[in-house]
mmCIF file of C-alpha atoms in Angstrom:
data_model
loop_
_atom_site.group_PDB
_atom_site.id
_atom_site.type_symbol
_atom_site.label_atom_id
_atom_site.label_comp_id
_atom_site.label_asym_id
_atom_site.label_seq_id
_atom_site.Cartn_x
_atom_site.Cartn_y
_atom_site.Cartn_z
ATOM 1 C CA MET A 1 -80.097 -5.469 -127.127
ATOM 2 C CA ASN A 2 -81.637 -2.081 -126.443
ATOM 3 C CA GLN A 3 -85.357 -2.728 -126.793
ATOM 4 C CA ASP A 4 -88.303 -1.178 -125.007
ATOM 5 C CA LYS A 5 -88.562 -2.557 -121.470
ATOM 6 C CA MET A 6 -92.331 -2.764 -121.889
ATOM 7 C CA PHE A 7 -91.814 -6.062 -123.721
ATOM 8 C CA PRO A 8 -91.040 -9.313 -121.853
ATOM 9 C CA LEU A 9 -87.433 -10.492 -121.885
ATOM 10 C CA TYR A 10 -88.200 -13.559 -124.016
ATOM 11 C CA ASP A 11 -89.830 -11.279 -126.643
ATOM 12 C CA ARG A 12 -86.679 -9.167 -126.843
ATOM 13 C CA ILE A 13 -84.479 -12.236 -127.131
ATOM 14 C CA ALA A 14 -86.743 -13.580 -129.893
ATOM 15 C CA LEU A 15 -86.335 -10.259 -131.702
ATOM 16 C CA ASP A 16 -82.564 -10.401 -131.387
ATOM 17 C CA ILE A 17 -82.460 -13.943 -132.812
ATOM 18 C CA ALA A 18 -84.790 -12.861 -135.633
ATOM 19 C CA MET A 19 -82.417 -9.989 -136.423
ATOM 20 C CA ARG A 20 -79.483 -12.385 -136.555
ATOM 21 C CA ILE A 21 -81.453 -14.512 -139.009
ATOM 22 C CA ALA A 22 -82.480 -11.454 -141.067
ATOM 23 C CA ILE A 23 -78.879 -10.265 -141.538
ATOM 24 C CA GLY A 24 -77.694 -13.782 -142.401
ATOM 25 C CA GLU A 25 -75.678 -14.444 -139.269
ATOM 26 C CA LEU A 26 -77.928 -17.448 -138.723
ATOM 27 C CA LYS A 27 -78.659 -18.870 -142.152
ATOM 28 C CA GLU A 28 -81.619 -20.882 -143.390
ATOM 29 C CA ASN A 29 -81.332 -24.630 -142.738
ATOM 30 C CA SER A 30 -78.661 -24.007 -140.094
ATOM 31 C CA LYS A 31 -78.987 -25.245 -136.545
ATOM 32 C CA ILE A 32 -79.421 -22.870 -133.622
ATOM 33 C CA TYR A 33 -77.349 -23.444 -130.511
ATOM 34 C CA GLY A 34 -78.966 -25.468 -127.727
ATOM 35 C CA ARG A 35 -80.922 -23.760 -124.983
ATOM 36 C CA SER A 36 -78.148 -24.156 -122.399
ATOM 37 C CA VAL A 37 -75.619 -22.463 -124.704
ATOM 38 C CA MET A 38 -78.024 -19.643 -125.585
ATOM 39 C CA SER A 39 -79.070 -19.124 -121.972
ATOM 40 C CA SER A 40 -75.382 -18.590 -121.151
ATOM 41 C CA GLU A 41 -74.956 -16.260 -124.153
ATOM 42 C CA TYR A 42 -77.946 -14.075 -123.195
ATOM 43 C CA GLY A 43 -77.525 -14.465 -119.439
ATOM 44 C CA VAL A 44 -81.035 -15.813 -118.892
ATOM 45 C CA SER A 45 -82.634 -19.086 -117.869
ATOM 46 C CA PRO A 46 -83.156 -21.975 -120.348
ATOM 47 C CA GLU A 47 -86.912 -21.487 -119.862
ATOM 48 C CA THR A 48 -86.653 -17.923 -121.160
ATOM 49 C CA ILE A 49 -84.784 -19.206 -124.217
ATOM 50 C CA ARG A 50 -87.424 -21.899 -124.729
ATOM 51 C CA ARG A 51 -90.173 -19.269 -124.767
ATOM 52 C CA ALA A 52 -88.206 -17.080 -127.165
ATOM 53 C CA LEU A 53 -87.658 -19.963 -129.585
ATOM 54 C CA LYS A 54 -91.318 -20.947 -129.358
ATOM 55 C CA GLN A 55 -92.228 -17.393 -130.385
ATOM 56 C CA LEU A 56 -90.120 -17.775 -133.511
ATOM 57 C CA ALA A 57 -91.425 -21.265 -134.218
ATOM 58 C CA ASP A 58 -95.030 -20.040 -133.973
ATOM 59 C CA LYS A 59 -94.198 -17.418 -136.612
ATOM 60 C CA GLY A 60 -92.661 -19.998 -138.969
ATOM 61 C CA ILE A 61 -89.163 -18.541 -138.646
ATOM 62 C CA ILE A 62 -87.589 -21.641 -137.115
ATOM 63 C CA GLU A 63 -88.586 -25.241 -136.688
ATOM 64 C CA ILE A 64 -88.166 -27.105 -133.416
ATOM 65 C CA LYS A 65 -87.874 -30.873 -133.448
ATOM 66 C CA GLN A 66 -87.571 -33.038 -130.405
ATOM 67 C CA ASN A 67 -84.018 -34.278 -129.776
ATOM 68 C CA SER A 68 -82.669 -32.345 -132.764
ATOM 69 C CA GLY A 69 -82.994 -28.714 -131.615
ATOM 70 C CA ALA A 70 -84.071 -25.713 -133.661
ATOM 71 C CA THR A 71 -83.425 -25.057 -137.338
ATOM 72 C CA VAL A 72 -83.756 -21.766 -139.236
ATOM 73 C CA ILE A 73 -86.330 -22.141 -142.003
ATOM 74 C CA SER A 74 -87.294 -18.614 -143.184
ATOM 75 C CA GLN A 75 -85.267 -15.429 -143.399
ATOM 76 C CA GLN A 76 -88.229 -13.628 -144.988
ATOM 77 C CA LYS A 77 -90.505 -14.372 -142.043
ATOM 78 C CA ALA A 78 -87.771 -13.174 -139.718
ATOM 79 C CA ASN A 79 -87.878 -9.808 -141.522
ATOM 80 C CA GLU A 80 -91.678 -9.747 -141.258
ATOM 81 C CA TYR A 81 -91.456 -10.514 -137.539
ATOM 82 C CA ILE A 82 -89.048 -7.607 -137.010
ATOM 83 C CA LEU A 83 -91.373 -5.175 -138.810
ATOM 84 C CA GLN A 84 -94.370 -6.371 -136.820
ATOM 85 C CA PHE A 85 -92.437 -6.054 -133.570
ATOM 86 C CA LYS A 86 -91.486 -2.460 -134.382
ATOM 87 C CA GLU A 87 -95.114 -1.612 -135.188
ATOM 88 C CA ASN A 88 -96.220 -3.088 -131.858
ATOM 89 C CA GLN A 89 -93.439 -1.155 -130.126
ATOM 90 C CA ASN A 90 -94.673 2.116 -131.660
ATOM 91 C CA THR A 91 -98.258 1.334 -130.641
ATOM 92 C CA ARG A 92 -97.282 0.579 -127.056
ATOM 93 C CA SER A 93 -95.156 3.705 -126.916
ATOM 94 C CA LEU A 94 -98.124 5.813 -128.025
ATOM 95 C CA GLN A 95 -100.380 4.066 -125.520
ATOM 96 C CA LYS A 96 -97.890 4.789 -122.750
ATOM 97 C CA LYS A 97 -97.710 8.439 -123.818
ATOM 98 C CA LEU A 98 -101.510 8.690 -123.863
ATOM 99 C CA LYS A 99 -101.731 7.169 -120.384
ATOM 100 C CA SER A 100 -99.193 9.693 -119.121
ATOM 101 C CA LEU A 101 -101.137 12.595 -120.661
ATOM 102 C CA LEU A 102 -104.405 11.366 -119.125
ATOM 103 C CA GLU A 103 -102.712 11.146 -115.728
ATOM 104 C CA GLU A 104 -101.413 14.707 -116.164
ATOM 105 C CA GLN A 105 -104.915 15.830 -117.156
ATOM 106 C CA GLU A 106 -106.417 14.243 -114.051
ATOM 107 C CA GLU A 107 -103.770 15.931 -111.906
ATOM 108 C CA ILE A 108 -104.599 19.297 -113.492
ATOM 109 C CA HIS A 109 -108.322 18.752 -112.884
ATOM 110 C CA LEU A 110 -107.570 17.924 -109.255
ATOM 111 C CA LYS A 111 -105.593 21.152 -108.853
ATOM 112 C CA ILE A 112 -108.417 23.089 -110.497
ATOM 113 C CA ARG A 113 -110.948 21.597 -108.070
ATOM 114 C CA GLU A 114 -108.681 22.394 -105.121
ATOM 115 C CA THR A 115 -108.291 25.978 -106.336
ATOM 116 C CA ILE A 116 -112.056 26.298 -106.791
ATOM 117 C CA ASN A 117 -112.655 25.061 -103.249
ATOM 118 C CA ASP A 118 -110.087 27.543 -101.953
ATOM 119 C CA LEU A 119 -111.807 30.277 -103.957
ATOM 120 C CA ILE A 120 -115.213 29.407 -102.531
ATOM 121 C CA GLU A 121 -113.810 29.377 -99.010
ATOM 122 C CA THR A 122 -112.167 32.743 -99.569
ATOM 123 C CA ASN A 123 -115.398 34.046 -101.029
ATOM 124 C CA HIS A 124 -117.279 33.107 -97.879
ATOM 125 C CA ARG A 125 -114.605 34.588 -95.619
ATOM 126 C CA PHE A 126 -114.005 37.817 -97.558
ATOM 127 C CA PRO A 127 -117.116 38.403 -99.707
ATOM 128 C CA ARG A 128 -116.657 42.154 -100.073
ATOM 129 C CA ASN A 129 -113.067 41.983 -101.231
ATOM 130 C CA ASN A 130 -113.522 39.099 -103.668
ATOM 131 C CA PRO A 131 -114.645 40.043 -107.202
ATOM 132 C CA PHE A 132 -115.693 36.430 -107.885
ATOM 133 C CA GLN A 133 -119.034 35.419 -106.410
ATOM 134 C CA SER A 134 -120.956 32.156 -106.635
ATOM 135 C CA TYR A 135 -124.232 32.182 -108.548
ATOM 136 C CA GLU A 136 -126.994 29.699 -109.295
ATOM 137 C CA VAL A 137 -128.841 29.185 -112.591
ATOM 138 C CA MET A 138 -131.269 26.420 -113.582
ATOM 139 C CA VAL A 139 -131.062 24.574 -116.895
ATOM 140 C CA PRO A 140 -134.421 25.340 -118.562
ATOM 141 C CA GLU A 141 -136.718 22.738 -120.091
ATOM 142 C CA ASN A 142 -135.930 21.895 -123.724
ATOM 143 C CA SER A 143 -132.493 23.443 -123.319
ATOM 144 C CA PRO A 144 -130.184 22.634 -126.262
ATOM 145 C CA VAL A 145 -127.388 21.819 -123.806
ATOM 146 C CA SER A 146 -129.398 19.089 -122.052
ATOM 147 C CA GLY A 147 -127.559 15.760 -122.279
ATOM 148 C CA LYS A 148 -124.290 17.437 -123.260
ATOM 149 C CA THR A 149 -121.104 17.673 -121.218
ATOM 150 C CA LEU A 150 -119.518 20.876 -119.958
ATOM 151 C CA SER A 151 -116.674 20.203 -122.373
ATOM 152 C CA GLU A 152 -118.994 19.762 -125.372
ATOM 153 C CA ILE A 153 -120.646 23.139 -124.836
ATOM 154 C CA ASN A 154 -117.324 24.856 -124.031
ATOM 155 C CA PHE A 155 -118.843 26.190 -120.814
ATOM 156 C CA TRP A 156 -115.758 27.976 -119.490
ATOM 157 C CA HIS A 157 -114.690 29.372 -122.876
ATOM 158 C CA GLU A 158 -118.188 30.621 -123.679
ATOM 159 C CA THR A 159 -118.988 32.151 -120.294
ATOM 160 C CA GLY A 160 -115.779 32.776 -118.364
ATOM 161 C CA ALA A 161 -117.431 31.078 -115.383
ATOM 162 C CA THR A 162 -116.394 27.893 -113.580
ATOM 163 C CA VAL A 163 -118.949 25.319 -112.472
ATOM 164 C CA VAL A 164 -118.341 24.287 -108.859
ATOM 165 C CA ALA A 165 -121.439 22.160 -108.241
ATOM 166 C CA ILE A 166 -124.507 20.716 -109.936
ATOM 167 C CA TYR A 167 -127.709 19.976 -108.029
ATOM 168 C CA ARG A 168 -129.929 17.329 -109.617
ATOM 169 C CA ASP A 169 -132.998 16.149 -107.716
ATOM 170 C CA ASP A 170 -131.574 15.059 -104.365
ATOM 171 C CA ASN A 171 -128.021 14.618 -105.641
ATOM 172 C CA THR A 172 -125.162 17.072 -105.445
ATOM 173 C CA PHE A 173 -122.140 16.833 -107.756
ATOM 174 C CA VAL A 174 -119.309 18.902 -106.322
ATOM 175 C CA SER A 175 -116.453 20.126 -108.556
ATOM 176 C CA PRO A 176 -117.811 18.397 -111.694
ATOM 177 C CA GLY A 177 -115.255 17.605 -114.379
ATOM 178 C CA PRO A 178 -115.401 18.551 -118.071
ATOM 179 C CA TYR A 179 -117.225 15.317 -118.922
ATOM 180 C CA SER A 180 -120.097 15.947 -116.508
ATOM 181 C CA LYS A 181 -123.434 16.174 -118.320
ATOM 182 C CA LEU A 182 -126.091 18.808 -117.817
ATOM 183 C CA MET A 183 -129.761 17.832 -117.675
ATOM 184 C CA GLU A 184 -133.010 19.793 -117.688
ATOM 185 C CA LYS A 185 -133.826 21.429 -114.330
ATOM 186 C CA ASP A 186 -130.246 20.994 -113.079
ATOM 187 C CA ARG A 187 -129.246 23.826 -110.774
ATOM 188 C CA ILE A 188 -125.745 24.965 -111.701
ATOM 189 C CA ILE A 189 -123.577 26.693 -109.119
ATOM 190 C CA PHE A 190 -120.730 28.640 -110.694
ATOM 191 C CA VAL A 191 -118.216 31.312 -109.808
ATOM 192 C CA GLY A 192 -117.253 34.347 -111.831
ATOM 193 C CA ASP A 193 -117.912 38.062 -111.989
ATOM 194 C CA ILE A 194 -121.465 39.346 -112.182
ATOM 195 C CA SER A 195 -121.425 39.562 -115.980
ATOM 196 C CA THR A 196 -121.173 35.784 -116.234
ATOM 197 C CA ILE A 197 -124.780 35.359 -115.069
ATOM 198 C CA ALA A 198 -126.114 36.637 -118.379
ATOM 199 C CA THR A 199 -123.657 34.666 -120.501
ATOM 200 C CA VAL A 200 -124.458 31.448 -118.632
ATOM 201 C CA GLU A 201 -128.207 31.983 -119.054
ATOM 202 C CA GLU A 202 -127.744 32.686 -122.779
ATOM 203 C CA LEU A 203 -125.647 29.532 -123.211
ATOM 204 C CA LEU A 204 -128.253 27.383 -121.461
ATOM 205 C CA LYS A 205 -131.032 28.846 -123.602
ATOM 206 C CA GLY A 206 -129.018 28.361 -126.801
ATOM 207 C CA ARG A 207 -128.874 31.987 -127.764
#
């Protein structure tokens, strides 16, 4: 078997048995080997085989009777089980890919914040030689961006500036991420060249 390792071993064994039923290797009304024989065949414990067979019994593919073992009862349901398994496999694969992308995104955001902090530090140490300065602008009352995130208003793309902090009442949010919301009377600290002051003010006023 060469199935996705995200699935438990008994699930993969159940799939393999279902495939053997689907191709006719194990025919309807035929008996399936005992758990001890199958555990030796698959190199797993009898308990793992028991769980695999129970999976198939719950799906109506086989029937398990006490003292008489398991009997194949439906090749069609074996085919349905295989299709469902593959759909679940695709879903889990996409979920795993999404998780990986989100982790990469978080890592990128961390590097951005570290670079911003380095930039601010450099700005304080060498203010005359650094073309990027930090500026402060307040979000006006009734601003159309109030309640929206930095990502929703495309702050960086629209202004060319990078927000490094947001002051709200007595709270300070340092290196806010793209999903940080802006509220009325927030004081935004950003870095950029001097031309970004006007573009930031225009964005906040909705012009």
